[in-house]
């Protein structure tokens, strides 16, 4: 065996960069999330050749002070996290302080920025992570970052890049999700000189859905809104008759982040049980908000996954909210009769995930406490009792552990992604503004 040696920092940085920046879409994601964290109300994303030629993100957020500009590109440099305790209550989209370092390590970057309330902006150029000098520059308030020649110094990665069209499609999908998760921000996306997306940023989720997913999808949607304990669920789901051939139009956000979750998919589809044709799937744009301490986002930066502290509560929240919304729109008579004819096992096909199966098996959970509150305040008044009683979910639901009550005061309120900005005063993500989104200077 050769001798063991610590990697040169330059090599270690390239490896770390590869974990954050897999493809152009990861660059766009990180840059837009920074723009969101900076409190922007308008974000423009421009790409050429699927982002391999150029990526430019312009925002009107708080900007970066000239003297802090080089620091922003150092690894583990962030304004959003200070102490170990802060890790438990992350309210911003970013926090690792790795994105700018990683992106600049594998590309050529230009940044132009002016801080809110200052008169002069600053510009900086970096090549492969090596910064030039900070130059004074005229600039509008906010930040523009241009990334060129992605992976020019990592030929192995370059070789594995897919066609420009595949990268363009990936960025396009990402832009849809970003626009949907921030209806209060106006997003413009320009690919190869052509405007592909423009959302009004009026704070209304339906405007964003219409702009991002198109008129056809927007037409058959049922509004969904429910809250219980410290979990709220809002957004839109497709009417049962508008079932789709795949799950591709199931869009979930947790505290403003687009995520993929078998748990949320299962909860959504449970709400449609016996209301939707076999082989069809509901579509949705659903936003789940819960205390930042009740969800772990401290996973791989490129992954769209989270871990819920109380999975059953989240499942219940989504399931009951969806069920309520559908109950208000569909004819109530048909469902119980149809349900009675179906042997319980035939519903298994709805649960193609382990998560869902686990949830159905109420017995697998810790013993319920006898004094547990009968029901949290979901909007259940309008639902016919027969349907609930038959769902197999009831016993578990009604005897829910009282842990949600015990965990009442869970830190700060979650970010709301569907309400207009003026209802969000107490909610992170707060603008980072290089003062620390966690409220400390
Ligand atoms: P993180 O977002 O995890 O803090 P980044 O490397 O993405 O790390 O960014 C480093 C820092 O640079 C951020 O914490 C923020 O202070 C600043 N920053 C980056 N992008 C912007 C932006 N568009 N507007 C204002 N500040 C920004
Ligand atoms: Mg970031």
Short mmCIF file of C-alpha atoms and ligand atoms in Angstrom, two decimals:
data_model
loop_
_atom_site.label_atom_id
_atom_site.label_comp_id
_atom_site.label_asym_id
_atom_site.label_seq_id
_atom_site.Cartn_x
_atom_site.Cartn_y
_atom_site.Cartn_z
CA UNK A 1 0.00 0.00 0.00
CA UNK A 2 1.20 3.53 -0.74
CA UNK A 3 1.67 5.87 2.22
CA UNK A 4 -1.35 7.55 3.70
CA UNK A 5 -1.34 11.28 3.05
CA UNK A 6 -3.84 14.07 3.50
CA UNK A 7 -5.16 15.34 0.17
CA UNK A 8 -3.93 18.68 -1.08
CA UNK A 9 -6.62 21.22 -0.26
CA UNK A 10 -7.11 21.96 -3.94
CA UNK A 11 -7.92 18.30 -4.65
CA UNK A 12 -10.15 18.04 -1.60
CA UNK A 13 -12.01 21.14 -2.74
CA UNK A 14 -12.64 19.67 -6.17
CA UNK A 15 -14.03 16.50 -4.62
CA UNK A 16 -16.27 18.51 -2.31
CA UNK A 17 -17.38 20.66 -5.24
CA UNK A 18 -18.39 17.57 -7.17
CA UNK A 19 -20.76 16.61 -4.37
CA UNK A 20 -22.60 19.91 -4.48
CA UNK A 21 -22.42 20.61 -8.20
CA UNK A 22 -23.47 17.60 -10.20
CA UNK A 23 -24.87 19.38 -13.22
CA UNK A 24 -26.03 22.82 -14.35
CA UNK A 25 -29.37 22.41 -12.56
CA UNK A 26 -27.55 22.09 -9.24
CA UNK A 27 -25.81 25.40 -9.90
CA UNK A 28 -29.11 27.08 -10.73
CA UNK A 29 -30.72 25.61 -7.62
CA UNK A 30 -28.00 26.87 -5.30
CA UNK A 31 -27.87 30.33 -6.86
CA UNK A 32 -31.63 30.78 -6.81
CA UNK A 33 -31.85 29.56 -3.23
CA UNK A 34 -29.28 32.17 -2.31
CA UNK A 35 -31.40 34.79 -4.07
CA UNK A 36 -34.44 33.65 -2.12
CA UNK A 37 -32.53 33.68 1.15
CA UNK A 38 -31.43 37.23 0.29
CA UNK A 39 -35.06 38.36 0.39
CA UNK A 40 -35.46 38.94 -3.35
CA UNK A 41 -38.85 39.66 -4.86
CA UNK A 42 -37.70 39.09 -8.45
CA UNK A 43 -35.23 36.54 -9.79
CA UNK A 44 -34.13 36.13 -13.39
CA UNK A 45 -32.41 32.94 -14.51
CA UNK A 46 -30.76 32.74 -17.89
CA UNK A 47 -28.99 29.72 -19.34
CA UNK A 48 -27.24 28.90 -22.58
CA UNK A 49 -26.62 25.39 -23.88
CA UNK A 50 -28.35 23.75 -20.96
CA UNK A 51 -26.23 25.83 -18.62
CA UNK A 52 -22.96 24.42 -19.90
CA UNK A 53 -22.37 27.59 -21.89
CA UNK A 54 -23.57 30.04 -19.30
CA UNK A 55 -25.76 30.38 -16.23
CA UNK A 56 -26.75 33.79 -14.95
CA UNK A 57 -28.91 34.48 -11.93
CA UNK A 58 -29.93 38.04 -11.16
CA UNK A 59 -31.80 39.03 -8.03
CA UNK A 60 -32.95 42.18 -6.30
CA UNK A 61 -32.12 40.94 -2.81
CA UNK A 62 -29.97 42.44 -0.10
CA UNK A 63 -26.64 42.17 -1.93
CA UNK A 64 -23.20 41.49 -0.47
CA UNK A 65 -20.84 44.03 1.09
CA UNK A 66 -17.69 44.53 -1.06
CA UNK A 67 -15.38 43.59 1.81
CA UNK A 68 -17.24 40.29 2.31
CA UNK A 69 -17.30 39.33 -1.34
CA UNK A 70 -14.21 37.07 -1.35
CA UNK A 71 -15.31 35.48 1.94
CA UNK A 72 -18.60 34.38 0.38
CA UNK A 73 -16.62 32.08 -1.93
CA UNK A 74 -14.67 30.35 0.82
CA UNK A 75 -15.74 26.89 1.93
CA UNK A 76 -17.92 26.84 5.02
CA UNK A 77 -18.45 30.58 4.76
CA UNK A 78 -22.05 31.50 5.48
CA UNK A 79 -24.09 34.26 7.01
CA UNK A 80 -26.88 31.85 7.89
CA UNK A 81 -25.42 29.70 10.62
CA UNK A 82 -23.21 30.46 13.56
CA UNK A 83 -23.37 27.83 16.26
CA UNK A 84 -24.04 24.17 16.67
CA UNK A 85 -27.46 24.92 18.15
CA UNK A 86 -28.41 26.82 15.01
CA UNK A 87 -28.26 23.54 13.10
CA UNK A 88 -31.45 22.46 14.80
CA UNK A 89 -33.48 25.43 13.57
CA UNK A 90 -32.49 26.19 10.06
CA UNK A 91 -34.93 28.52 8.40
CA UNK A 92 -33.01 29.46 5.29
CA UNK A 93 -32.67 27.33 2.18
CA UNK A 94 -28.87 27.42 2.34
CA UNK A 95 -26.71 27.04 5.42
CA UNK A 96 -23.68 24.93 4.60
CA UNK A 97 -21.68 27.77 3.13
CA UNK A 98 -20.50 25.49 0.37
CA UNK A 99 -22.39 26.43 -2.76
CA UNK A 100 -20.44 29.44 -3.93
CA UNK A 101 -17.14 27.75 -3.08
CA UNK A 102 -18.14 24.62 -4.96
CA UNK A 103 -19.53 26.38 -8.00
CA UNK A 104 -16.54 28.67 -8.34
CA UNK A 105 -14.12 25.76 -7.91
CA UNK A 106 -15.36 24.14 -11.12
CA UNK A 107 -16.10 27.13 -13.35
CA UNK A 108 -15.39 30.76 -14.15
CA UNK A 109 -17.55 33.08 -12.09
CA UNK A 110 -18.38 36.78 -12.26
CA UNK A 111 -20.30 38.43 -9.49
CA UNK A 112 -21.69 41.92 -9.45
CA UNK A 113 -23.51 43.10 -6.37
CA UNK A 114 -24.70 46.14 -4.49
CA UNK A 115 -25.98 46.04 -0.97
CA UNK A 116 -29.34 47.57 -0.19
CA UNK A 117 -28.92 51.13 1.01
CA UNK A 118 -25.37 51.60 -0.28
CA UNK A 119 -24.33 53.67 -3.25
CA UNK A 120 -21.51 51.67 -4.78
CA UNK A 121 -21.46 48.11 -5.95
CA UNK A 122 -18.58 45.68 -6.35
CA UNK A 123 -17.45 43.13 -8.89
CA UNK A 124 -15.26 40.05 -8.56
CA UNK A 125 -14.01 37.46 -11.03
CA UNK A 126 -12.93 33.96 -10.01
CA UNK A 127 -11.29 31.21 -12.06
CA UNK A 128 -11.41 27.72 -10.67
CA UNK A 129 -12.11 29.19 -7.26
CA UNK A 130 -9.19 31.62 -7.31
CA UNK A 131 -10.47 35.17 -6.80
CA UNK A 132 -9.14 38.24 -8.53
CA UNK A 133 -9.38 41.65 -6.91
CA UNK A 134 -12.65 43.17 -5.77
CA UNK A 135 -13.36 46.13 -8.04
CA UNK A 136 -15.80 48.95 -7.37
CA UNK A 137 -18.60 48.84 -9.92
CA UNK A 138 -21.91 50.40 -10.70
CA UNK A 139 -24.70 47.93 -10.15
CA UNK A 140 -28.40 47.79 -9.36
CA UNK A 141 -29.33 46.75 -5.84
CA UNK A 142 -29.06 43.00 -5.57
CA UNK A 143 -26.71 40.42 -7.02
CA UNK A 144 -25.89 39.00 -10.43
CA UNK A 145 -23.80 35.85 -10.64
CA UNK A 146 -22.63 34.55 -14.00
CA UNK A 147 -21.16 31.07 -14.26
CA UNK A 148 -19.31 30.09 -17.43
CA UNK A 149 -17.40 27.03 -18.59
CA UNK A 150 -18.81 24.70 -15.96
CA UNK A 151 -16.49 21.74 -15.27
CA UNK A 152 -13.77 23.20 -17.51
CA UNK A 153 -11.16 21.98 -15.02
CA UNK A 154 -12.79 18.64 -14.19
CA UNK A 155 -12.66 16.74 -17.50
CA UNK A 156 -14.00 13.55 -15.94
CA UNK A 157 -17.22 15.28 -14.94
CA UNK A 158 -17.44 17.08 -18.25
CA UNK A 159 -17.28 13.78 -20.10
CA UNK A 160 -20.30 12.45 -18.27
CA UNK A 161 -22.54 15.42 -18.90
CA UNK A 162 -25.63 14.58 -20.85
CA UNK A 163 -26.93 16.37 -23.92
CA UNK A 164 -27.62 20.08 -23.59
CA UNK A 165 -31.30 19.38 -24.16
CA UNK A 166 -31.43 17.05 -21.14
CA UNK A 167 -29.74 19.69 -18.99
CA UNK A 168 -32.14 22.35 -20.26
CA UNK A 169 -35.07 20.11 -19.34
CA UNK A 170 -33.64 19.57 -15.87
CA UNK A 171 -33.26 23.31 -15.30
CA UNK A 172 -36.74 23.89 -16.67
CA UNK A 173 -38.27 21.45 -14.19
CA UNK A 174 -36.30 23.00 -11.39
CA UNK A 175 -37.50 26.48 -12.33
CA UNK A 176 -41.10 25.27 -12.22
CA UNK A 177 -40.60 23.93 -8.72
CA UNK A 178 -38.80 27.04 -7.55
CA UNK A 179 -41.55 29.24 -8.95
CA UNK A 180 -44.26 27.12 -7.32
CA UNK A 181 -42.58 27.09 -3.96
CA UNK A 182 -42.24 30.87 -3.92
CA UNK A 183 -45.41 32.42 -5.34
CA UNK A 184 -44.41 35.70 -3.71
CA UNK A 185 -41.34 35.94 -5.92
CA UNK A 186 -41.49 36.73 -9.61
CA UNK A 187 -39.37 34.25 -11.56
CA UNK A 188 -38.26 34.68 -15.11
CA UNK A 189 -36.47 31.89 -16.92
CA UNK A 190 -34.77 32.47 -20.25
CA UNK A 191 -33.23 29.56 -22.11
CA UNK A 192 -31.07 30.26 -25.14
CA UNK A 193 -32.57 33.71 -25.45
CA UNK A 194 -36.19 32.57 -25.26
CA UNK A 195 -38.40 33.30 -22.28
CA UNK A 196 -39.70 29.96 -20.99
CA UNK A 197 -41.33 30.99 -17.72
CA UNK A 198 -42.60 34.12 -16.09
CA UNK A 199 -44.52 34.16 -12.86
CA UNK A 200 -46.19 37.27 -11.47
CA UNK A 201 -44.91 36.93 -7.92
CA UNK A 202 -48.27 38.13 -6.60
CA UNK A 203 -48.18 35.71 -3.66
CA UNK A 204 -50.98 33.58 -5.07
CA UNK A 205 -50.18 29.93 -5.57
CA UNK A 206 -52.78 29.56 -8.31
CA UNK A 207 -51.12 32.29 -10.37
CA UNK A 208 -47.82 30.45 -10.04
CA UNK A 209 -49.43 27.11 -10.91
CA UNK A 210 -51.05 28.64 -13.97
CA UNK A 211 -47.79 30.23 -15.12
CA UNK A 212 -45.53 27.29 -14.34
CA UNK A 213 -47.64 24.21 -15.09
CA UNK A 214 -50.03 25.55 -17.68
CA UNK A 215 -53.69 26.25 -18.08
CA UNK A 216 -54.80 22.65 -18.55
CA UNK A 217 -53.38 21.47 -15.28
CA UNK A 218 -54.51 24.58 -13.44
CA UNK A 219 -58.09 24.17 -14.59
CA UNK A 220 -59.14 21.02 -12.72
CA UNK A 221 -57.64 21.81 -9.35
CA UNK A 222 -59.28 21.67 -5.95
CA UNK A 223 -57.93 24.03 -3.30
CA UNK A 224 -56.66 22.33 -0.18
CA UNK A 225 -56.11 23.88 3.19
CA UNK A 226 -55.87 22.39 6.62
CA UNK A 227 -54.02 22.78 9.83
CA UNK A 228 -53.74 20.82 12.98
CA UNK A 229 -51.27 21.16 15.77
CA UNK A 230 -48.21 22.78 14.32
CA UNK A 231 -48.51 21.31 10.82
CA UNK A 232 -50.29 23.09 8.01
CA UNK A 233 -51.04 21.78 4.56
CA UNK A 234 -52.13 23.97 1.69
CA UNK A 235 -52.17 24.07 -2.06
CA UNK A 236 -54.10 22.33 -4.79
CA UNK A 237 -54.91 18.78 -5.76
CA UNK A 238 -56.45 17.46 -8.95
CA UNK A 239 -60.13 16.59 -8.94
CA UNK A 240 -60.59 12.80 -8.77
CA UNK A 241 -61.81 12.69 -12.36
CA UNK A 242 -58.69 14.44 -13.54
CA UNK A 243 -56.38 11.58 -12.55
CA UNK A 244 -53.12 11.40 -14.44
CA UNK A 245 -51.16 8.57 -15.94
CA UNK A 246 -48.13 9.05 -13.71
CA UNK A 247 -46.99 10.69 -10.52
CA UNK A 248 -44.95 13.31 -12.36
CA UNK A 249 -47.40 16.06 -11.44
CA UNK A 250 -47.16 15.46 -7.72
CA UNK A 251 -45.25 18.41 -6.43
CA UNK A 252 -44.54 18.68 -2.71
CA UNK A 253 -42.88 21.39 -0.70
CA UNK A 254 -41.82 21.19 2.89
CA UNK A 255 -41.11 24.55 4.46
CA UNK A 256 -40.59 25.97 1.02
CA UNK A 257 -38.30 23.26 -0.29
CA UNK A 258 -39.25 21.05 -3.18
CA UNK A 259 -38.90 17.49 -1.97
CA UNK A 260 -39.69 13.99 -3.07
CA UNK A 261 -41.32 11.89 -0.41
CA UNK A 262 -42.95 8.49 -0.51
CA UNK A 263 -44.67 9.39 2.72
CA UNK A 264 -46.36 12.45 1.23
CA UNK A 265 -47.26 10.58 -1.96
CA UNK A 266 -48.84 7.81 0.09
CA UNK A 267 -50.78 10.26 2.24
CA UNK A 268 -52.05 12.11 -0.82
CA UNK A 269 -53.13 8.95 -2.58
CA UNK A 270 -54.77 7.60 0.55
CA UNK A 271 -57.01 10.65 0.40
CA UNK A 272 -58.19 9.54 -3.05
CA UNK A 273 -58.83 5.96 -2.17
CA UNK A 274 -61.81 4.68 -4.19
CA UNK A 275 -62.33 8.08 -5.73
CA UNK A 276 -59.90 7.80 -8.56
CA UNK A 277 -59.69 5.30 -11.38
CA UNK A 278 -57.29 2.42 -11.00
CA UNK A 279 -54.03 3.15 -12.72
CA UNK A 280 -54.54 6.90 -12.42
CA UNK A 281 -52.69 9.14 -10.02
CA UNK A 282 -53.66 12.42 -8.46
CA UNK A 283 -51.59 15.48 -9.24
CA UNK A 284 -50.91 18.17 -6.68
CA UNK A 285 -48.99 21.20 -5.63
CA UNK A 286 -48.96 20.74 -1.89
CA UNK A 287 -47.11 22.75 0.64
CA UNK A 288 -46.49 21.35 4.10
CA UNK A 289 -45.22 23.71 6.73
CA UNK A 290 -44.11 22.67 10.16
CA UNK A 291 -41.69 23.94 12.77
CA UNK A 292 -38.18 23.95 11.42
CA UNK A 293 -37.14 21.81 14.36
CA UNK A 294 -39.56 19.06 13.31
CA UNK A 295 -37.91 18.40 9.98
CA UNK A 296 -34.33 17.47 9.24
CA UNK A 297 -33.00 19.08 6.10
CA UNK A 298 -29.42 18.38 7.03
CA UNK A 299 -28.99 15.73 4.37
CA UNK A 300 -27.01 15.62 1.15
CA UNK A 301 -27.28 19.04 -0.48
CA UNK A 302 -28.11 17.69 -3.93
CA UNK A 303 -30.86 15.41 -2.69
CA UNK A 304 -34.46 16.48 -2.47
CA UNK A 305 -35.24 14.60 0.70
CA UNK A 306 -36.09 15.47 4.26
CA UNK A 307 -36.65 13.53 7.41
CA UNK A 308 -39.70 14.23 9.54
CA UNK A 309 -39.46 13.92 13.29
CA UNK A 310 -43.13 12.88 13.52
CA UNK A 311 -43.92 11.03 10.33
CA UNK A 312 -47.36 9.87 11.39
CA UNK A 313 -48.50 13.38 12.19
CA UNK A 314 -47.33 14.58 8.78
CA UNK A 315 -49.07 11.67 7.08
CA UNK A 316 -52.28 12.44 8.95
CA UNK A 317 -52.08 16.11 8.14
CA UNK A 318 -51.83 15.53 4.42
CA UNK A 319 -54.30 12.68 4.32
CA UNK A 320 -57.03 14.43 6.25
CA UNK A 321 -56.60 17.73 4.51
CA UNK A 322 -56.84 16.11 1.09
CA UNK A 323 -59.78 13.97 2.16
CA UNK A 324 -61.62 17.03 3.44
CA UNK A 325 -61.03 18.98 0.27
CA UNK A 326 -62.23 16.14 -1.92
CA UNK A 327 -65.22 15.53 0.34
CA UNK A 328 -66.33 19.09 -0.23
CA UNK A 329 -66.32 18.65 -3.99
CA UNK A 330 -67.40 15.06 -4.66
CA UNK A 331 -70.78 13.41 -4.28
CA UNK A 332 -70.70 11.89 -0.79
CA UNK A 333 -73.13 9.02 -1.46
CA UNK A 334 -71.02 6.91 -3.81
CA UNK A 335 -67.93 6.41 -1.74
CA UNK A 336 -69.09 4.31 1.25
CA UNK A 337 -71.07 1.87 -0.89
CA UNK A 338 -68.19 1.30 -3.21
CA UNK A 339 -65.83 0.94 -0.31
CA UNK A 340 -67.95 -1.73 1.31
CA UNK A 341 -67.67 -3.94 -1.76
CA UNK A 342 -63.91 -3.85 -1.85
CA UNK A 343 -61.98 -6.39 0.16
CA UNK A 344 -59.39 -4.62 2.25
CA UNK A 345 -56.52 -6.32 0.47
CA UNK A 346 -57.43 -4.85 -2.89
CA UNK A 347 -56.37 -1.47 -1.65
CA UNK A 348 -52.85 -2.60 -1.15
CA UNK A 349 -52.05 -1.62 -4.70
CA UNK A 350 -52.48 1.96 -3.68
CA UNK A 351 -49.59 1.58 -1.35
CA UNK A 352 -46.60 0.92 -3.40
CA UNK A 353 -44.35 2.27 -0.74
CA UNK A 354 -43.16 0.79 2.48
CA UNK A 355 -44.11 3.94 4.25
CA UNK A 356 -47.74 3.63 3.45
CA UNK A 357 -47.91 0.00 4.44
CA UNK A 358 -46.36 0.85 7.74
CA UNK A 359 -48.90 3.53 8.31
CA UNK A 360 -51.77 1.22 7.59
CA UNK A 361 -50.54 -1.23 10.16
CA UNK A 362 -51.46 0.79 13.19
CA UNK A 363 -50.19 -1.95 15.47
CA UNK A 364 -46.58 -1.36 14.52
CA UNK A 365 -46.55 1.88 16.40
CA UNK A 366 -45.92 2.59 20.05
CA UNK A 367 -48.89 1.96 22.28
CA UNK A 368 -51.26 4.91 22.32
CA UNK A 369 -51.77 6.76 25.54
CA UNK A 370 -55.22 6.28 26.96
CA UNK A 371 -55.66 9.94 27.74
CA UNK A 372 -54.67 11.09 24.27
CA UNK A 373 -56.86 13.83 22.83
CA UNK A 374 -59.54 12.38 20.59
CA UNK A 375 -58.74 14.44 17.53
CA UNK A 376 -56.65 17.35 16.58
CA UNK A 377 -58.46 20.14 14.86
CA UNK A 378 -58.41 19.04 11.25
CA UNK A 379 -61.22 20.38 9.15
CA UNK A 380 -63.12 17.18 9.41
CA UNK A 381 -66.63 18.49 10.05
CA UNK A 382 -67.83 18.00 6.52
CA UNK A 383 -66.74 14.44 6.10
CA UNK A 384 -69.28 11.64 6.36
CA UNK A 385 -68.35 9.54 9.42
CA UNK A 386 -68.84 6.29 7.52
CA UNK A 387 -65.96 6.99 5.21
CA UNK A 388 -63.58 7.71 8.00
CA UNK A 389 -64.65 4.72 10.04
CA UNK A 390 -64.06 2.47 7.12
CA UNK A 391 -60.68 3.78 6.26
CA UNK A 392 -58.68 1.67 8.64
CA UNK A 393 -56.89 4.84 9.57
CA UNK A 394 -59.31 5.78 12.26
CA UNK A 395 -58.19 3.74 15.21
CA UNK A 396 -54.67 4.96 14.81
CA UNK A 397 -55.80 8.47 14.18
CA UNK A 398 -58.16 8.74 17.10
CA UNK A 399 -55.73 7.32 19.56
CA UNK A 400 -52.82 9.32 18.36
CA UNK A 401 -49.97 9.63 20.74
CA UNK A 402 -50.07 12.89 22.58
CA UNK A 403 -46.54 13.64 21.57
CA UNK A 404 -47.62 16.46 19.31
CA UNK A 405 -49.06 18.22 22.29
CA UNK A 406 -45.93 17.52 24.26
CA UNK A 407 -43.79 18.95 21.52
CA UNK A 408 -45.87 22.08 21.39
CA UNK A 409 -43.36 24.87 21.61
CA UNK A 410 -41.07 23.93 18.82
CA UNK A 411 -39.12 27.03 18.10
CA UNK A 412 -39.94 29.44 15.37
CA UNK A 413 -42.85 29.37 13.04
CA UNK A 414 -42.20 27.66 9.73
CA UNK A 415 -41.83 29.54 6.51
CA UNK A 416 -45.08 29.89 4.68
CA UNK A 417 -44.73 29.35 0.98
CA UNK A 418 -48.24 30.08 -0.08
CA UNK A 419 -49.18 33.20 1.75
CA UNK A 420 -48.30 36.65 0.50
CA UNK A 421 -45.21 38.28 1.94
CA UNK A 422 -47.11 40.49 4.34
CA UNK A 423 -48.24 37.49 6.35
CA UNK A 424 -44.76 36.16 6.76
CA UNK A 425 -43.15 38.56 9.16
CA UNK A 426 -42.30 35.97 11.74
CA UNK A 427 -41.29 33.28 9.29
CA UNK A 428 -37.91 32.24 8.04
CA UNK A 429 -36.25 32.14 5.61
CA UNK A 430 -35.24 35.61 6.56
CA UNK A 431 -33.03 37.51 4.19
CA UNK A 432 -29.46 36.56 4.91
CA UNK A 433 -28.13 40.02 4.17
CA UNK A 434 -24.82 38.90 5.58
CA UNK A 435 -26.04 39.72 9.03
CA UNK A 436 -27.12 36.19 9.78
CA UNK A 437 -30.55 34.89 8.95
CA UNK A 438 -30.77 33.60 12.47
CA UNK A 439 -31.26 37.07 13.71
CA UNK A 440 -27.85 37.75 15.15
CA UNK A 441 -25.55 40.41 13.80
P1 LIG B 1 -25.00 29.37 2.18
O1 LIG B 1 -26.11 29.76 1.27
O2 LIG B 1 -25.06 27.96 2.62
O3 LIG B 1 -24.79 30.35 3.30
P2 LIG B 1 -23.34 29.93 -0.11
O4 LIG B 1 -21.99 29.49 -0.49
O5 LIG B 1 -24.47 29.59 -1.00
O6 LIG B 1 -23.63 29.41 1.34
O7 LIG B 1 -23.31 31.50 0.08
C1 LIG B 1 -22.39 32.06 0.99
C2 LIG B 1 -22.88 33.39 1.52
O8 LIG B 1 -22.85 34.36 0.47
C3 LIG B 1 -24.33 33.36 1.98
O9 LIG B 1 -24.42 32.94 3.32
C4 LIG B 1 -24.74 34.81 1.81
O10 LIG B 1 -24.35 35.57 2.92
C5 LIG B 1 -23.93 35.27 0.63
N1 LIG B 1 -24.72 35.24 -0.62
C6 LIG B 1 -24.67 34.29 -1.59
N2 LIG B 1 -25.52 34.58 -2.59
C7 LIG B 1 -26.12 35.74 -2.27
C8 LIG B 1 -27.11 36.58 -2.91
N3 LIG B 1 -27.64 36.26 -4.10
N4 LIG B 1 -27.47 37.72 -2.27
C9 LIG B 1 -26.94 38.04 -1.07
N5 LIG B 1 -26.02 37.30 -0.42
C10 LIG B 1 -25.61 36.17 -1.00
MG1 LIG B 2 -26.46 28.95 -0.55
#
